[in-house]
């Protein structure tokens, strides 16, 4: 394909994306789509057929430069995928992560699929920081509950970043879609297979703490819970509202009068206490780790932890300087 034709094909796609995303983000996303389609739909067979045809016609085989140039061109199938991907991104607000279908998360490789919550860089950042903290303490096997596991990113991110046999993590979620995807992601990450398990569980159900305690002692609860307030939810982009499960974003009914967004954080603090994490011997590791939406939720999250016996709390900021994680400790 002549270079001018190639450019004339790409430019309309870039223009469509630019109207939605702005020039720089449009260039980035189109490049990521192009990289993805080259890997997902390889064109090696096309180049081989072209070489065979030239030899059959008693023409010289293509040079290395010609072969390399051909490998950078899109096949008709790749173009069709790329056009559909741009259409979905622009016309239906489909998130890029759902279009690509995969996403790295620390040392883990994750499938992404609607309506399961897309892993965010903010979550990845604190998961890696927590794994460094656990590794430094070297306390032996830790039994960790990953509440609201979604795609399984927190559980798998921790397990893939830590030495084998240092953690056992149980990821739970109320969503069947989330649990199915988390299990698929577990199968993709061999290092985590012996350290992680997933199951559907509603943490608001009566008796759930007793069920969890019957499985043994717990050392830590971690969670990226729903914490978006109803007012914040109303202002979210359609890329989020139209695609991601509202239960993973807003605690309870999005029309609920509670504007704090912290009702599930409160529930997690209660659950952690019921699991015995607000007592026992003092350690340097947190017993409860929850993601929040910013400074407006710090005091409420800290209060919930103090009310349930966690007598020391800490706040981690993300790389953007936003209060992102509250950690609860038990110190004697």
mmCIF file of C-alpha atoms in Angstrom:
data_model
loop_
_atom_site.group_PDB
_atom_site.id
_atom_site.type_symbol
_atom_site.label_atom_id
_atom_site.label_comp_id
_atom_site.label_asym_id
_atom_site.label_seq_id
_atom_site.Cartn_x
_atom_site.Cartn_y
_atom_site.Cartn_z
ATOM 1 C CA UNK A 1 0.000 0.000 0.000
ATOM 2 C CA UNK A 2 1.482 3.385 -0.951
ATOM 3 C CA UNK A 3 2.289 5.627 1.961
ATOM 4 C CA UNK A 4 -0.199 8.271 0.783
ATOM 5 C CA UNK A 5 -3.015 5.714 0.801
ATOM 6 C CA UNK A 6 -1.997 4.555 4.259
ATOM 7 C CA UNK A 7 -2.061 8.115 5.578
ATOM 8 C CA UNK A 8 -5.396 8.832 3.908
ATOM 9 C CA UNK A 9 -6.834 5.827 5.719
ATOM 10 C CA UNK A 10 -5.425 6.702 9.136
ATOM 11 C CA UNK A 11 -6.199 10.411 9.101
ATOM 12 C CA UNK A 12 -10.012 10.066 9.183
ATOM 13 C CA UNK A 13 -9.740 7.729 12.150
ATOM 14 C CA UNK A 14 -7.455 10.147 13.939
ATOM 15 C CA UNK A 15 -9.844 12.997 13.235
ATOM 16 C CA UNK A 16 -12.756 11.064 14.721
ATOM 17 C CA UNK A 17 -10.821 10.300 17.869
ATOM 18 C CA UNK A 18 -9.503 13.864 18.144
ATOM 19 C CA UNK A 19 -13.035 15.283 18.290
ATOM 20 C CA UNK A 20 -13.719 13.125 21.335
ATOM 21 C CA UNK A 21 -10.359 12.976 23.084
ATOM 22 C CA UNK A 22 -8.227 15.891 21.941
ATOM 23 C CA UNK A 23 -5.149 15.585 19.694
ATOM 24 C CA UNK A 24 -2.596 14.043 22.042
ATOM 25 C CA UNK A 25 -4.882 11.448 23.633
ATOM 26 C CA UNK A 26 -6.269 10.577 20.198
ATOM 27 C CA UNK A 27 -2.769 9.895 18.870
ATOM 28 C CA UNK A 28 -1.954 7.760 21.904
ATOM 29 C CA UNK A 29 -5.121 5.685 21.714
ATOM 30 C CA UNK A 30 -4.869 5.145 17.965
ATOM 31 C CA UNK A 31 -1.269 4.021 18.405
ATOM 32 C CA UNK A 32 -2.305 1.589 21.158
ATOM 33 C CA UNK A 33 -5.116 0.250 18.976
ATOM 34 C CA UNK A 34 -2.688 -0.188 16.069
ATOM 35 C CA UNK A 35 -0.142 -1.968 18.257
ATOM 36 C CA UNK A 36 -2.878 -4.228 19.591
ATOM 37 C CA UNK A 37 -4.320 -5.228 16.223
ATOM 38 C CA UNK A 38 -0.867 -6.064 14.864
ATOM 39 C CA UNK A 39 -0.375 -8.496 17.745
ATOM 40 C CA UNK A 40 -3.941 -9.825 17.881
ATOM 41 C CA UNK A 41 -4.314 -10.342 14.109
ATOM 42 C CA UNK A 42 -0.850 -11.082 12.717
ATOM 43 C CA UNK A 43 -0.170 -10.594 8.997
ATOM 44 C CA UNK A 44 2.688 -13.062 8.631
ATOM 45 C CA UNK A 45 0.606 -15.315 6.405
ATOM 46 C CA UNK A 46 -0.121 -12.382 4.058
ATOM 47 C CA UNK A 47 3.580 -11.635 3.598
ATOM 48 C CA UNK A 48 4.293 -15.323 2.974
ATOM 49 C CA UNK A 49 1.589 -15.512 0.306
ATOM 50 C CA UNK A 50 2.970 -12.396 -1.401
ATOM 51 C CA UNK A 51 6.464 -13.893 -1.478
ATOM 52 C CA UNK A 52 5.150 -17.179 -2.904
ATOM 53 C CA UNK A 53 3.218 -15.306 -5.592
ATOM 54 C CA UNK A 54 6.306 -13.351 -6.688
ATOM 55 C CA UNK A 55 8.393 -16.520 -6.884
ATOM 56 C CA UNK A 56 5.655 -18.310 -8.823
ATOM 57 C CA UNK A 57 5.695 -15.444 -11.341
ATOM 58 C CA UNK A 58 9.483 -15.872 -11.566
ATOM 59 C CA UNK A 59 9.999 -12.487 -9.902
ATOM 60 C CA UNK A 60 12.701 -11.794 -7.328
ATOM 61 C CA UNK A 61 11.791 -12.447 -3.727
ATOM 62 C CA UNK A 62 11.118 -9.226 -1.752
ATOM 63 C CA UNK A 63 14.112 -7.663 -0.086
ATOM 64 C CA UNK A 64 14.425 -7.462 3.674
ATOM 65 C CA UNK A 65 13.427 -3.784 3.492
ATOM 66 C CA UNK A 66 10.331 -4.598 1.441
ATOM 67 C CA UNK A 67 9.366 -7.380 3.827
ATOM 68 C CA UNK A 68 9.765 -5.109 6.829
ATOM 69 C CA UNK A 69 7.693 -2.373 5.162
ATOM 70 C CA UNK A 70 4.965 -4.879 4.316
ATOM 71 C CA UNK A 71 4.861 -6.077 7.917
ATOM 72 C CA UNK A 72 3.988 -2.534 9.035
ATOM 73 C CA UNK A 73 0.972 -2.301 6.748
ATOM 74 C CA UNK A 74 -2.466 -3.333 7.905
ATOM 75 C CA UNK A 75 -4.305 -6.176 6.246
ATOM 76 C CA UNK A 76 -7.953 -5.720 5.271
ATOM 77 C CA UNK A 77 -8.979 -7.648 8.389
ATOM 78 C CA UNK A 78 -6.843 -5.425 10.584
ATOM 79 C CA UNK A 79 -8.293 -2.298 8.977
ATOM 80 C CA UNK A 80 -11.811 -3.560 9.582
ATOM 81 C CA UNK A 81 -11.012 -4.153 13.271
ATOM 82 C CA UNK A 82 -9.382 -0.736 13.604
ATOM 83 C CA UNK A 83 -12.318 1.085 12.012
ATOM 84 C CA UNK A 84 -14.764 -0.753 14.277
ATOM 85 C CA UNK A 85 -12.640 0.007 17.329
ATOM 86 C CA UNK A 86 -12.589 3.736 16.534
ATOM 87 C CA UNK A 87 -16.337 3.692 15.889
ATOM 88 C CA UNK A 88 -16.988 2.009 19.248
ATOM 89 C CA UNK A 89 -14.705 4.454 21.049
ATOM 90 C CA UNK A 90 -16.296 7.549 19.496
ATOM 91 C CA UNK A 91 -19.939 6.616 18.938
ATOM 92 C CA UNK A 92 -20.638 4.344 21.911
ATOM 93 C CA UNK A 93 -18.057 5.706 24.394
ATOM 94 C CA UNK A 94 -16.597 2.234 24.813
ATOM 95 C CA UNK A 95 -13.517 2.485 27.049
ATOM 96 C CA UNK A 96 -10.193 1.742 25.377
ATOM 97 C CA UNK A 97 -9.472 -1.016 27.918
ATOM 98 C CA UNK A 98 -12.607 -2.897 26.862
ATOM 99 C CA UNK A 99 -11.698 -2.453 23.196
ATOM 100 C CA UNK A 100 -8.194 -3.832 23.678
ATOM 101 C CA UNK A 101 -9.452 -6.507 26.069
ATOM 102 C CA UNK A 102 -6.236 -6.717 28.091
ATOM 103 C CA UNK A 103 -4.294 -4.552 30.479
ATOM 104 C CA UNK A 104 -1.095 -4.931 32.499
ATOM 105 C CA UNK A 105 -1.346 -4.428 36.241
ATOM 106 C CA UNK A 106 2.001 -4.529 37.969
ATOM 107 C CA UNK A 107 3.439 -7.942 37.151
ATOM 108 C CA UNK A 108 0.018 -9.350 36.301
ATOM 109 C CA UNK A 109 -1.637 -9.523 32.893
ATOM 110 C CA UNK A 110 -5.389 -8.954 33.015
ATOM 111 C CA UNK A 111 -8.331 -9.451 30.728
ATOM 112 C CA UNK A 112 -10.768 -6.532 30.751
ATOM 113 C CA UNK A 113 -14.435 -6.955 29.876
ATOM 114 C CA UNK A 114 -17.607 -4.973 30.483
ATOM 115 C CA UNK A 115 -19.228 -4.469 32.914
ATOM 116 C CA UNK A 116 -16.419 -5.377 35.320
ATOM 117 C CA UNK A 117 -14.600 -2.357 36.758
ATOM 118 C CA UNK A 118 -11.508 -1.386 34.771
ATOM 119 C CA UNK A 119 -8.322 -1.448 36.901
ATOM 120 C CA UNK A 120 -6.941 2.055 37.414
ATOM 121 C CA UNK A 121 -3.340 3.204 37.747
ATOM 122 C CA UNK A 122 -4.140 4.630 41.195
ATOM 123 C CA UNK A 123 -5.021 1.143 42.427
ATOM 124 C CA UNK A 124 -1.967 -0.400 40.770
ATOM 125 C CA UNK A 125 0.242 2.153 42.500
ATOM 126 C CA UNK A 126 -0.888 1.354 46.042
ATOM 127 C CA UNK A 127 -0.963 -2.385 45.411
ATOM 128 C CA UNK A 128 2.723 -2.303 44.443
ATOM 129 C CA UNK A 129 3.524 -0.096 47.449
ATOM 130 C CA UNK A 130 1.716 -2.503 49.769
ATOM 131 C CA UNK A 131 3.570 -5.468 48.257
ATOM 132 C CA UNK A 132 6.878 -3.734 48.984
ATOM 133 C CA UNK A 133 5.727 -3.206 52.567
ATOM 134 C CA UNK A 134 4.746 -6.863 52.988
ATOM 135 C CA UNK A 135 8.013 -8.059 51.468
ATOM 136 C CA UNK A 136 10.038 -5.858 53.804
ATOM 137 C CA UNK A 137 8.308 -7.268 56.894
ATOM 138 C CA UNK A 138 8.838 -10.896 55.826
ATOM 139 C CA UNK A 139 6.306 -12.149 58.358
ATOM 140 C CA UNK A 140 5.633 -15.530 56.804
ATOM 141 C CA UNK A 141 2.381 -16.600 55.173
ATOM 142 C CA UNK A 142 -0.316 -13.901 55.284
ATOM 143 C CA UNK A 143 -3.987 -14.745 54.796
ATOM 144 C CA UNK A 144 -5.548 -11.773 52.989
ATOM 145 C CA UNK A 145 -9.156 -11.049 52.058
ATOM 146 C CA UNK A 146 -9.556 -8.965 48.888
ATOM 147 C CA UNK A 147 -13.046 -7.501 49.128
ATOM 148 C CA UNK A 148 -14.792 -6.198 45.981
ATOM 149 C CA UNK A 149 -12.205 -8.013 43.875
ATOM 150 C CA UNK A 150 -13.688 -7.121 40.472
ATOM 151 C CA UNK A 151 -11.238 -8.278 37.800
ATOM 152 C CA UNK A 152 -9.023 -9.708 40.549
ATOM 153 C CA UNK A 153 -6.425 -6.998 39.966
ATOM 154 C CA UNK A 154 -5.577 -6.358 43.639
ATOM 155 C CA UNK A 155 -5.257 -10.040 44.558
ATOM 156 C CA UNK A 156 -3.302 -10.935 41.434
ATOM 157 C CA UNK A 157 -1.184 -7.797 41.609
ATOM 158 C CA UNK A 158 -0.104 -8.658 45.137
ATOM 159 C CA UNK A 159 0.446 -12.349 44.441
ATOM 160 C CA UNK A 160 2.526 -11.680 41.305
ATOM 161 C CA UNK A 161 4.679 -9.111 43.123
ATOM 162 C CA UNK A 162 5.421 -11.206 46.205
ATOM 163 C CA UNK A 163 7.515 -14.333 46.779
ATOM 164 C CA UNK A 164 5.747 -17.657 46.453
ATOM 165 C CA UNK A 165 4.170 -18.979 49.650
ATOM 166 C CA UNK A 166 4.245 -15.545 51.290
ATOM 167 C CA UNK A 167 0.521 -14.847 50.865
ATOM 168 C CA UNK A 168 -2.770 -16.600 50.348
ATOM 169 C CA UNK A 169 -5.415 -14.237 49.002
ATOM 170 C CA UNK A 170 -9.138 -14.854 48.706
ATOM 171 C CA UNK A 171 -10.894 -12.452 46.366
ATOM 172 C CA UNK A 172 -14.644 -12.061 46.739
ATOM 173 C CA UNK A 173 -17.269 -10.089 44.848
ATOM 174 C CA UNK A 174 -21.053 -9.955 44.679
ATOM 175 C CA UNK A 175 -20.990 -9.854 40.865
ATOM 176 C CA UNK A 176 -21.080 -13.076 38.860
ATOM 177 C CA UNK A 177 -19.452 -11.245 35.921
ATOM 178 C CA UNK A 178 -16.601 -10.084 38.146
ATOM 179 C CA UNK A 179 -15.972 -13.521 39.626
ATOM 180 C CA UNK A 180 -15.972 -15.180 36.211
ATOM 181 C CA UNK A 181 -13.452 -12.654 34.873
ATOM 182 C CA UNK A 182 -11.266 -12.881 37.987
ATOM 183 C CA UNK A 183 -11.054 -16.658 37.578
ATOM 184 C CA UNK A 184 -10.070 -16.227 33.915
ATOM 185 C CA UNK A 185 -7.383 -13.787 34.995
ATOM 186 C CA UNK A 186 -6.103 -16.229 37.578
ATOM 187 C CA UNK A 187 -5.595 -18.792 34.818
ATOM 188 C CA UNK A 188 -3.555 -16.221 32.852
ATOM 189 C CA UNK A 189 -1.152 -15.574 35.728
ATOM 190 C CA UNK A 190 0.586 -18.821 36.573
ATOM 191 C CA UNK A 191 2.609 -17.426 39.451
ATOM 192 C CA UNK A 192 -0.590 -16.575 41.330
ATOM 193 C CA UNK A 193 -2.378 -19.910 40.825
ATOM 194 C CA UNK A 194 -1.314 -21.419 44.148
ATOM 195 C CA UNK A 195 -1.716 -18.175 46.096
ATOM 196 C CA UNK A 196 -5.118 -16.861 44.984
ATOM 197 C CA UNK A 197 -8.693 -18.074 44.862
ATOM 198 C CA UNK A 198 -11.922 -16.302 43.909
ATOM 199 C CA UNK A 199 -15.532 -16.803 44.852
ATOM 200 C CA UNK A 200 -18.828 -14.980 44.784
ATOM 201 C CA UNK A 201 -19.763 -13.607 48.211
ATOM 202 C CA UNK A 202 -22.041 -10.796 49.363
ATOM 203 C CA UNK A 203 -20.269 -9.099 52.257
ATOM 204 C CA UNK A 204 -23.523 -7.433 53.326
ATOM 205 C CA UNK A 205 -25.215 -10.746 54.017
ATOM 206 C CA UNK A 206 -25.868 -11.731 57.602
ATOM 207 C CA UNK A 207 -23.426 -14.301 58.950
ATOM 208 C CA UNK A 208 -20.733 -13.634 56.336
ATOM 209 C CA UNK A 209 -18.102 -12.957 59.022
ATOM 210 C CA UNK A 210 -18.782 -16.321 60.653
ATOM 211 C CA UNK A 211 -18.463 -18.029 57.281
ATOM 212 C CA UNK A 212 -15.124 -16.350 56.642
ATOM 213 C CA UNK A 213 -13.837 -17.103 60.155
ATOM 214 C CA UNK A 214 -14.630 -20.771 59.657
ATOM 215 C CA UNK A 215 -11.858 -20.826 57.043
ATOM 216 C CA UNK A 216 -9.180 -19.816 59.514
ATOM 217 C CA UNK A 217 -7.440 -16.718 60.764
ATOM 218 C CA UNK A 218 -7.210 -13.594 58.633
ATOM 219 C CA UNK A 219 -4.299 -11.173 58.672
ATOM 220 C CA UNK A 220 -5.477 -8.350 56.445
ATOM 221 C CA UNK A 221 -8.434 -7.019 54.466
ATOM 222 C CA UNK A 222 -7.714 -5.016 51.315
ATOM 223 C CA UNK A 223 -10.258 -3.402 49.030
ATOM 224 C CA UNK A 224 -10.959 -1.023 46.217
ATOM 225 C CA UNK A 225 -14.589 -0.637 47.286
ATOM 226 C CA UNK A 226 -17.361 1.422 45.722
ATOM 227 C CA UNK A 227 -16.870 4.961 47.032
ATOM 228 C CA UNK A 228 -18.293 7.318 44.381
ATOM 229 C CA UNK A 229 -20.998 9.586 45.792
ATOM 230 C CA UNK A 230 -24.363 9.945 44.002
ATOM 231 C CA UNK A 231 -23.505 13.519 43.023
ATOM 232 C CA UNK A 232 -20.117 12.430 41.654
ATOM 233 C CA UNK A 233 -21.751 9.574 39.768
ATOM 234 C CA UNK A 234 -24.133 11.974 38.042
ATOM 235 C CA UNK A 235 -21.127 13.890 36.687
ATOM 236 C CA UNK A 236 -19.125 10.896 35.439
ATOM 237 C CA UNK A 237 -18.299 10.573 31.747
ATOM 238 C CA UNK A 238 -20.425 8.166 29.682
ATOM 239 C CA UNK A 239 -17.238 6.111 29.178
ATOM 240 C CA UNK A 240 -17.747 5.078 32.809
ATOM 241 C CA UNK A 241 -21.493 5.355 33.412
ATOM 242 C CA UNK A 242 -22.523 3.530 30.233
ATOM 243 C CA UNK A 243 -20.125 0.642 30.630
ATOM 244 C CA UNK A 244 -18.936 -0.125 34.169
ATOM 245 C CA UNK A 245 -21.085 -1.815 36.810
ATOM 246 C CA UNK A 246 -22.634 0.848 39.026
ATOM 247 C CA UNK A 247 -22.301 -1.519 42.012
ATOM 248 C CA UNK A 248 -18.519 -1.291 41.690
ATOM 249 C CA UNK A 249 -18.675 2.499 41.737
ATOM 250 C CA UNK A 250 -21.451 3.635 44.083
ATOM 251 C CA UNK A 251 -22.161 1.944 47.448
ATOM 252 C CA UNK A 252 -25.847 1.045 47.549
ATOM 253 C CA UNK A 253 -28.417 2.773 45.374
ATOM 254 C CA UNK A 254 -26.909 5.632 43.282
ATOM 255 C CA UNK A 255 -30.049 7.638 44.118
ATOM 256 C CA UNK A 256 -29.520 7.105 47.859
ATOM 257 C CA UNK A 257 -29.536 10.216 50.037
ATOM 258 C CA UNK A 258 -26.210 9.287 51.664
ATOM 259 C CA UNK A 259 -23.698 11.595 50.015
ATOM 260 C CA UNK A 260 -20.550 10.392 51.756
ATOM 261 C CA UNK A 261 -19.815 7.437 49.483
ATOM 262 C CA UNK A 262 -18.401 5.667 52.547
ATOM 263 C CA UNK A 263 -21.119 3.221 53.529
ATOM 264 C CA UNK A 264 -19.175 0.239 52.214
ATOM 265 C CA UNK A 265 -15.938 1.474 53.782
ATOM 266 C CA UNK A 266 -17.827 1.491 57.097
ATOM 267 C CA UNK A 267 -19.019 -2.054 56.390
ATOM 268 C CA UNK A 268 -15.456 -3.186 55.680
ATOM 269 C CA UNK A 269 -14.230 -1.702 58.953
ATOM 270 C CA UNK A 270 -16.977 -3.599 60.775
ATOM 271 C CA UNK A 271 -16.146 -6.816 58.923
ATOM 272 C CA UNK A 272 -12.441 -6.478 59.688
ATOM 273 C CA UNK A 273 -13.283 -6.107 63.380
ATOM 274 C CA UNK A 274 -15.593 -9.143 63.222
ATOM 275 C CA UNK A 275 -12.721 -11.111 61.700
ATOM 276 C CA UNK A 276 -10.555 -10.261 64.711
ATOM 277 C CA UNK A 277 -8.221 -7.834 62.947
ATOM 278 C CA UNK A 278 -8.711 -5.058 65.498
ATOM 279 C CA UNK A 279 -7.112 -7.139 68.240
ATOM 280 C CA UNK A 280 -4.261 -9.513 68.886
ATOM 281 C CA UNK A 281 -0.573 -8.793 68.696
ATOM 282 C CA UNK A 282 0.650 -5.515 67.280
ATOM 283 C CA UNK A 283 2.379 -5.662 63.881
ATOM 284 C CA UNK A 284 3.943 -3.161 61.501
ATOM 285 C CA UNK A 285 1.576 -4.182 58.740
ATOM 286 C CA UNK A 286 -1.873 -2.644 58.307
ATOM 287 C CA UNK A 287 -4.877 -4.816 59.078
ATOM 288 C CA UNK A 288 -7.261 -2.906 56.800
ATOM 289 C CA UNK A 289 -6.404 -1.148 53.505
ATOM 290 C CA UNK A 290 -9.121 0.678 51.559
ATOM 291 C CA UNK A 291 -9.025 2.926 48.528
ATOM 292 C CA UNK A 292 -10.983 6.199 48.693
ATOM 293 C CA UNK A 293 -11.857 9.036 46.357
ATOM 294 C CA UNK A 294 -9.890 11.893 47.876
ATOM 295 C CA UNK A 295 -9.439 14.228 50.842
ATOM 296 C CA UNK A 296 -13.202 14.643 51.341
ATOM 297 C CA UNK A 297 -13.416 11.000 52.447
ATOM 298 C CA UNK A 298 -10.351 10.802 54.690
ATOM 299 C CA UNK A 299 -11.990 11.831 57.963
ATOM 300 C CA UNK A 300 -14.978 9.560 57.482
ATOM 301 C CA UNK A 301 -12.841 6.557 56.589
ATOM 302 C CA UNK A 302 -10.522 7.161 59.537
ATOM 303 C CA UNK A 303 -13.472 7.528 61.890
ATOM 304 C CA UNK A 304 -14.963 4.261 60.685
ATOM 305 C CA UNK A 305 -11.668 2.502 61.413
ATOM 306 C CA UNK A 306 -11.258 4.081 64.863
ATOM 307 C CA UNK A 307 -14.866 3.210 65.724
ATOM 308 C CA UNK A 308 -14.073 -0.429 64.994
ATOM 309 C CA UNK A 309 -10.894 -0.715 67.032
ATOM 310 C CA UNK A 310 -8.162 0.320 64.626
ATOM 311 C CA UNK A 311 -6.346 2.765 66.851
ATOM 312 C CA UNK A 312 -3.843 4.030 64.293
ATOM 313 C CA UNK A 313 -4.556 5.132 60.740
ATOM 314 C CA UNK A 314 -2.424 6.325 57.853
ATOM 315 C CA UNK A 315 -3.183 7.971 54.519
ATOM 316 C CA UNK A 316 -1.318 7.367 51.268
ATOM 317 C CA UNK A 317 -1.451 9.876 48.435
ATOM 318 C CA UNK A 318 -1.274 8.817 44.813
ATOM 319 C CA UNK A 319 1.171 10.207 42.263
ATOM 320 C CA UNK A 320 -1.258 13.007 41.479
ATOM 321 C CA UNK A 321 -1.127 14.143 45.108
ATOM 322 C CA UNK A 322 -4.671 12.958 45.889
ATOM 323 C CA UNK A 323 -5.452 11.155 49.158
ATOM 324 C CA UNK A 324 -6.064 7.678 47.793
ATOM 325 C CA UNK A 325 -5.705 5.003 50.484
ATOM 326 C CA UNK A 326 -6.510 4.803 54.190
ATOM 327 C CA UNK A 327 -4.761 2.115 56.221
ATOM 328 C CA UNK A 328 -5.902 0.917 59.621
ATOM 329 C CA UNK A 329 -3.527 -0.608 62.190
ATOM 330 C CA UNK A 330 -3.919 -2.209 65.588
ATOM 331 C CA UNK A 331 -1.168 -1.080 67.962
ATOM 332 C CA UNK A 332 -0.823 -2.136 71.597
#
